[in-house]
Each structure stands twice: as structure tokens, then as C-alpha cells.
Tab-separated table of C-alpha atoms in Angstrom:
chain	number	residue	atom	x	y	z
A	1	UNK	CA	114.050	-173.233	-3.203
A	2	UNK	CA	114.803	-169.769	-3.955
A	3	UNK	CA	116.702	-170.529	-7.850
A	4	UNK	CA	120.404	-169.568	-7.625
A	5	UNK	CA	121.203	-166.368	-8.691
A	6	UNK	CA	124.336	-164.160	-10.005
A	7	UNK	CA	123.133	-160.958	-7.613
A	8	UNK	CA	120.524	-161.998	-4.891
A	9	UNK	CA	119.997	-158.534	-3.970
A	10	UNK	CA	118.826	-157.288	-7.197
A	11	UNK	CA	116.828	-160.246	-7.807
A	12	UNK	CA	114.207	-162.664	-6.621
A	13	UNK	CA	113.374	-161.424	-2.927
A	14	UNK	CA	111.336	-158.674	-0.759
A	15	UNK	CA	107.763	-157.706	-2.149
A	16	UNK	CA	109.363	-159.027	-5.465
A	17	UNK	CA	108.583	-162.742	-4.422
A	18	UNK	CA	105.557	-161.403	-2.244
A	19	UNK	CA	103.208	-160.505	-5.317
A	20	UNK	CA	104.583	-163.983	-7.136
A	21	UNK	CA	103.423	-166.230	-3.639
A	22	UNK	CA	99.993	-164.331	-3.038
A	23	UNK	CA	99.367	-166.797	-1.107
A	24	UNK	CA	102.525	-167.495	1.021
A	25	UNK	CA	101.992	-163.105	1.002
A	26	UNK	CA	98.651	-163.790	2.564
A	27	UNK	CA	99.108	-165.543	5.520
A	28	UNK	CA	101.638	-163.062	6.508
A	29	UNK	CA	99.087	-160.748	5.494
A	30	UNK	CA	97.216	-162.815	8.054
A	31	UNK	CA	99.183	-163.096	10.816
A	32	UNK	CA	100.101	-159.677	11.017
A	33	UNK	CA	96.439	-158.639	10.922
A	34	UNK	CA	95.832	-161.263	13.742
A	35	UNK	CA	98.772	-159.613	15.928
A	36	UNK	CA	97.155	-156.017	15.566
A	37	UNK	CA	94.716	-157.127	17.762
A	38	UNK	CA	96.624	-156.811	20.616
A	39	UNK	CA	99.578	-153.931	20.347
A	40	UNK	CA	100.867	-151.328	18.297
A	41	UNK	CA	101.298	-153.173	14.503
A	42	UNK	CA	102.336	-151.643	11.669
A	43	UNK	CA	102.878	-153.234	8.524
A	44	UNK	CA	105.684	-152.465	5.912
A	45	UNK	CA	107.465	-153.354	2.729
A	46	UNK	CA	110.953	-154.252	1.788
A	47	UNK	CA	112.298	-153.247	-1.424
A	48	UNK	CA	109.578	-151.399	-3.708
A	49	UNK	CA	110.436	-149.761	-6.539
A	50	UNK	CA	107.379	-148.717	-8.178
A	51	UNK	CA	103.156	-147.502	-7.045
A	52	UNK	CA	101.613	-150.911	-8.832
A	53	UNK	CA	103.738	-153.346	-6.594
A	54	UNK	CA	102.083	-150.605	-3.502
A	55	UNK	CA	99.316	-150.993	-4.402
A	56	UNK	CA	99.353	-154.554	-5.017
A	57	UNK	CA	100.186	-155.674	-1.623
A	58	UNK	CA	97.024	-153.342	-0.504
A	59	UNK	CA	95.043	-154.889	-2.822
A	60	UNK	CA	96.103	-158.466	-0.855
A	61	UNK	CA	96.158	-156.272	2.941
A	62	UNK	CA	92.108	-155.264	1.797
A	63	UNK	CA	91.843	-159.356	0.785
A	64	UNK	CA	93.260	-160.869	3.542
A	65	UNK	CA	90.872	-158.147	6.098
A	66	UNK	CA	88.141	-159.267	3.957
A	67	UNK	CA	88.640	-163.046	5.307
A	68	UNK	CA	89.738	-162.445	8.703
A	69	UNK	CA	85.951	-161.002	8.686
A	70	UNK	CA	84.136	-162.970	7.172
A	71	UNK	CA	85.566	-165.334	9.955
A	72	UNK	CA	84.806	-163.670	13.303
A	73	UNK	CA	88.883	-162.527	14.102
A	74	UNK	CA	89.699	-159.227	15.407
A	75	UNK	CA	91.918	-156.706	13.806
A	76	UNK	CA	93.027	-153.308	13.840
A	77	UNK	CA	91.398	-152.413	10.724
A	78	UNK	CA	93.106	-149.255	10.842
A	79	UNK	CA	96.322	-150.471	10.840
A	80	UNK	CA	99.455	-148.794	8.799
A	81	UNK	CA	101.201	-149.790	6.125
A	82	UNK	CA	103.914	-148.376	4.987
A	83	UNK	CA	107.318	-148.833	2.806
A	84	UNK	CA	111.158	-149.073	3.077
A	85	UNK	CA	113.092	-146.643	0.990
A	86	UNK	CA	115.840	-148.432	-0.261
A	87	UNK	CA	116.020	-148.243	-3.840
A	88	UNK	CA	116.645	-145.019	-5.758
A	89	UNK	CA	113.704	-146.057	-7.999
A	90	UNK	CA	111.612	-145.510	-4.479
A	91	UNK	CA	113.545	-142.563	-3.008
A	92	UNK	CA	112.714	-140.358	-6.908
A	93	UNK	CA	109.174	-141.265	-6.588
A	94	UNK	CA	108.947	-141.385	-2.993
A	95	UNK	CA	105.937	-137.933	-4.282
A	96	UNK	CA	104.425	-140.510	-5.622
A	97	UNK	CA	104.377	-143.255	-3.586
A	98	UNK	CA	103.762	-140.819	-0.439
A	99	UNK	CA	100.096	-141.065	-2.354
A	100	UNK	CA	99.742	-144.357	-1.281
A	101	UNK	CA	100.817	-145.599	2.049
A	102	UNK	CA	101.113	-144.048	6.208
A	103	UNK	CA	104.906	-143.629	6.321
A	104	UNK	CA	108.233	-144.376	4.905
A	105	UNK	CA	111.443	-145.622	6.694
A	106	UNK	CA	114.485	-144.998	5.071
A	107	UNK	CA	116.939	-148.462	4.857
A	108	UNK	CA	119.879	-145.849	4.728
A	109	UNK	CA	122.228	-149.645	4.593
A	110	UNK	CA	120.725	-150.645	0.989
A	111	UNK	CA	119.932	-146.969	-0.230
A	112	UNK	CA	123.620	-146.335	0.237
A	113	UNK	CA	124.796	-149.500	-1.599
A	114	UNK	CA	122.380	-149.377	-4.757
A	115	UNK	CA	122.736	-145.631	-5.164
A	116	UNK	CA	126.649	-145.921	-5.281
A	117	UNK	CA	126.490	-149.137	-7.144
A	118	UNK	CA	129.091	-150.638	-4.062
A	119	UNK	CA	128.725	-153.654	-2.192
A	120	UNK	CA	129.688	-152.745	1.128
A	121	UNK	CA	130.398	-156.674	1.931
A	122	UNK	CA	132.904	-156.665	-0.886
A	123	UNK	CA	136.138	-155.448	1.322
A	124	UNK	CA	137.738	-154.818	-2.400
A	125	UNK	CA	135.266	-151.327	-2.488
A	126	UNK	CA	134.604	-151.393	1.175
A	127	UNK	CA	136.070	-147.868	0.992
A	128	UNK	CA	133.544	-145.970	-1.572
A	129	UNK	CA	130.339	-147.271	0.434
A	130	UNK	CA	129.781	-144.335	2.807
A	131	UNK	CA	126.447	-142.499	3.549
A	132	UNK	CA	128.646	-139.555	3.489
A	133	UNK	CA	128.196	-139.217	0.094
A	134	UNK	CA	126.185	-135.982	-1.184
A	135	UNK	CA	124.107	-138.308	-3.978
A	136	UNK	CA	122.776	-140.017	-0.678
A	137	UNK	CA	121.868	-137.244	1.378
A	138	UNK	CA	120.519	-135.469	-1.408
A	139	UNK	CA	118.313	-138.591	-1.637
A	140	UNK	CA	117.347	-138.304	1.975
A	141	UNK	CA	116.611	-135.314	1.820
A	142	UNK	CA	113.943	-135.613	-1.383
A	143	UNK	CA	112.433	-138.378	0.413
A	144	UNK	CA	111.750	-135.702	3.730
A	145	UNK	CA	110.399	-133.331	1.805
A	146	UNK	CA	108.052	-135.810	0.141
A	147	UNK	CA	106.640	-137.529	3.203
A	148	UNK	CA	106.672	-134.290	4.841
A	149	UNK	CA	104.601	-132.766	1.737
A	150	UNK	CA	102.280	-135.377	1.680
A	151	UNK	CA	101.378	-135.446	6.008
A	152	UNK	CA	102.931	-139.017	6.228
A	153	UNK	CA	105.610	-139.779	8.920
A	154	UNK	CA	109.523	-141.029	7.513
A	155	UNK	CA	111.560	-143.105	10.141
A	156	UNK	CA	115.234	-144.342	8.878
A	157	UNK	CA	117.183	-147.278	10.196
A	158	UNK	CA	120.566	-148.569	8.781
A	159	UNK	CA	123.631	-147.971	9.973
A	160	UNK	CA	123.752	-144.436	9.221
A	161	UNK	CA	120.266	-143.839	11.760
A	162	UNK	CA	122.743	-144.036	14.611
A	163	UNK	CA	126.086	-142.190	13.263
A	164	UNK	CA	126.370	-139.079	15.444
A	165	UNK	CA	128.224	-136.952	12.773
A	166	UNK	CA	125.284	-137.481	10.975
A	167	UNK	CA	121.780	-137.368	13.437
A	168	UNK	CA	121.732	-133.655	13.921
A	169	UNK	CA	121.456	-133.854	9.269
A	170	UNK	CA	118.723	-136.232	8.932
A	171	UNK	CA	117.108	-134.343	11.886
A	172	UNK	CA	117.750	-131.198	10.248
A	173	UNK	CA	115.811	-132.771	7.010
A	174	UNK	CA	113.046	-132.795	9.390
A	175	UNK	CA	112.865	-136.698	9.606
A	176	UNK	CA	110.475	-137.781	12.745
A	177	UNK	CA	112.130	-140.888	13.880
A	178	UNK	CA	115.805	-142.681	13.999
A	179	UNK	CA	115.754	-146.493	14.835
A	180	UNK	CA	119.090	-147.454	16.590
A	181	UNK	CA	119.991	-151.194	17.792
A	182	UNK	CA	119.428	-150.608	21.657
A	183	UNK	CA	122.854	-150.151	23.038
A	184	UNK	CA	122.686	-146.792	21.230
A	185	UNK	CA	119.280	-145.768	22.366
A	186	UNK	CA	120.428	-143.626	25.650
A	187	UNK	CA	123.783	-142.086	23.653
A	188	UNK	CA	121.607	-140.490	20.260
A	189	UNK	CA	118.745	-139.734	22.282
A	190	UNK	CA	120.968	-137.599	24.923
A	191	UNK	CA	122.659	-136.361	21.528
A	192	UNK	CA	119.319	-135.152	20.697
A	193	UNK	CA	118.273	-133.043	23.085
A	194	UNK	CA	121.323	-131.519	23.522
A	195	UNK	CA	121.123	-130.200	19.879
A	196	UNK	CA	118.960	-126.301	19.191
A	197	UNK	CA	116.329	-127.584	16.178
A	198	UNK	CA	117.664	-123.892	14.076
A	199	UNK	CA	121.364	-124.830	14.567
A	200	UNK	CA	120.676	-128.944	12.990
A	201	UNK	CA	118.516	-127.403	10.181
A	202	UNK	CA	121.516	-125.068	9.152
A	203	UNK	CA	124.316	-127.343	9.530
A	204	UNK	CA	121.794	-130.149	7.476
A	205	UNK	CA	121.402	-126.982	3.986
A	206	UNK	CA	125.032	-126.575	4.432
A	207	UNK	CA	125.909	-130.674	4.201
A	208	UNK	CA	124.299	-130.438	1.434
A	209	UNK	CA	125.916	-127.558	-0.826
A	210	UNK	CA	129.145	-129.791	-0.259
A	211	UNK	CA	130.702	-131.625	-2.994
A	212	UNK	CA	132.265	-134.752	-1.361
A	213	UNK	CA	132.200	-137.069	1.031
A	214	UNK	CA	135.024	-136.222	2.487
A	215	UNK	CA	134.242	-132.773	2.935
A	216	UNK	CA	131.103	-133.606	4.371
A	217	UNK	CA	132.416	-135.603	7.147
A	218	UNK	CA	135.169	-133.247	8.254
A	219	UNK	CA	132.420	-130.093	8.020
A	220	UNK	CA	130.486	-132.583	10.057
A	221	UNK	CA	133.412	-133.268	12.932
A	222	UNK	CA	133.235	-129.797	13.311
A	223	UNK	CA	130.429	-129.012	14.846
A	224	UNK	CA	129.266	-132.289	16.143
């Protein structure tokens, strides 16, 4: 029974819904904790914008753990809690967020559209949506730098994570993990195996100095 909203992608969803509907949230947390007894499970919070949201969510996770413990139900007490970095707010304060989580996952689709104020589903302005934009790349660098400084791992998902032009840039910036669709795994793996770390770092630094998305794309098309 979600209310009708003019801008649902900016509205009552994800972590905002979870922290408003705590009973529903704890059901989900308990289910993930129970599953963690049988395999490698991690919990990731979406649409985070503030440190307070992470602290509150971790509090709910702790309560869920205590409830399962009292009932004698097995779970992984060391389960990792991370966040999706998909808002510019989370990117900017990622150094502070890193103090409260075990990992980051950069959601490039939403991070790009929120940073550029472009609805990627709107055909009228779809040409403005590009992960090659210097602002997007600068935020990604900031996130990766903060994760590495804090000693947590940082992954990436979204269309940009399997873009063969951008993969060298992300790895050159220090990204640890790429999440891609199954048909793309072998292609991306082969590309990475054929790349040199020092070259990737050089090209990543060079790209960050370029002023436009077009110049970034042209540069990467020349080197890949």
C-alpha cells in the first residue's frame, strides 16, 4: 500500500521504508540472518543518505540477532553489513559512513542519474545520462579513496561496472570488485587479465583531469 508519489525514485522507498516499518524490516533481517547459517551472506542497505540511517539499521540488526539467539536459532554473528552508495550525499560523506560498515557497493545507475539530475528512463533527456561525466567519475574516486583509507572493501554494480571502457578506470582507482551480469563475466574477466595495473592507474588519473564526458570517452576508446 505505497502512497502515490510524484517522484517515487526520490520518495518513500528502500532504507526510508525499512526504518519507518521496523516490524517488516526485522522480518527481512531475521530471514537473512537465518540464511547466513548455510552460506556466505552479506546484508546491504540501499538508498542511504546519512550516518544516522546506518546506525539505526545496525541497531535493528543487533536486535534481530539477539532475538534469534534467545530462540536458539543459528546464524553468522560476523555477518557483514554494507551500504549501496547510490546518492551524491552518501558519496560525499563516504568517509564518515565507512566508520560504520564493512563494505561499500557503488550503484552506478542511480548515482549517475542523481548526480546529473537526469531521469535515465526519460527519452527526452537520455542523452544527458552518462557515467563518463567528470562529476560522476570524481564521486566514484572519492568513494573508493575513502573505502581504501578505512580498510573496507568496495565493489560496484550497474551498467558502468561492465563497460569495457570504464573497467580500467575503476580498477586503476582501486576498486576491489565488479558485479556484472552472468553473460558478461568471461568477457570482463578476460579484459582484466590482459591489463596492467600501472597502466590502469595512469589512465585513471589522466581521465580525472578531462573536462567533459566526450573527452573522457574519446580518451578511453583510444587506449582500450
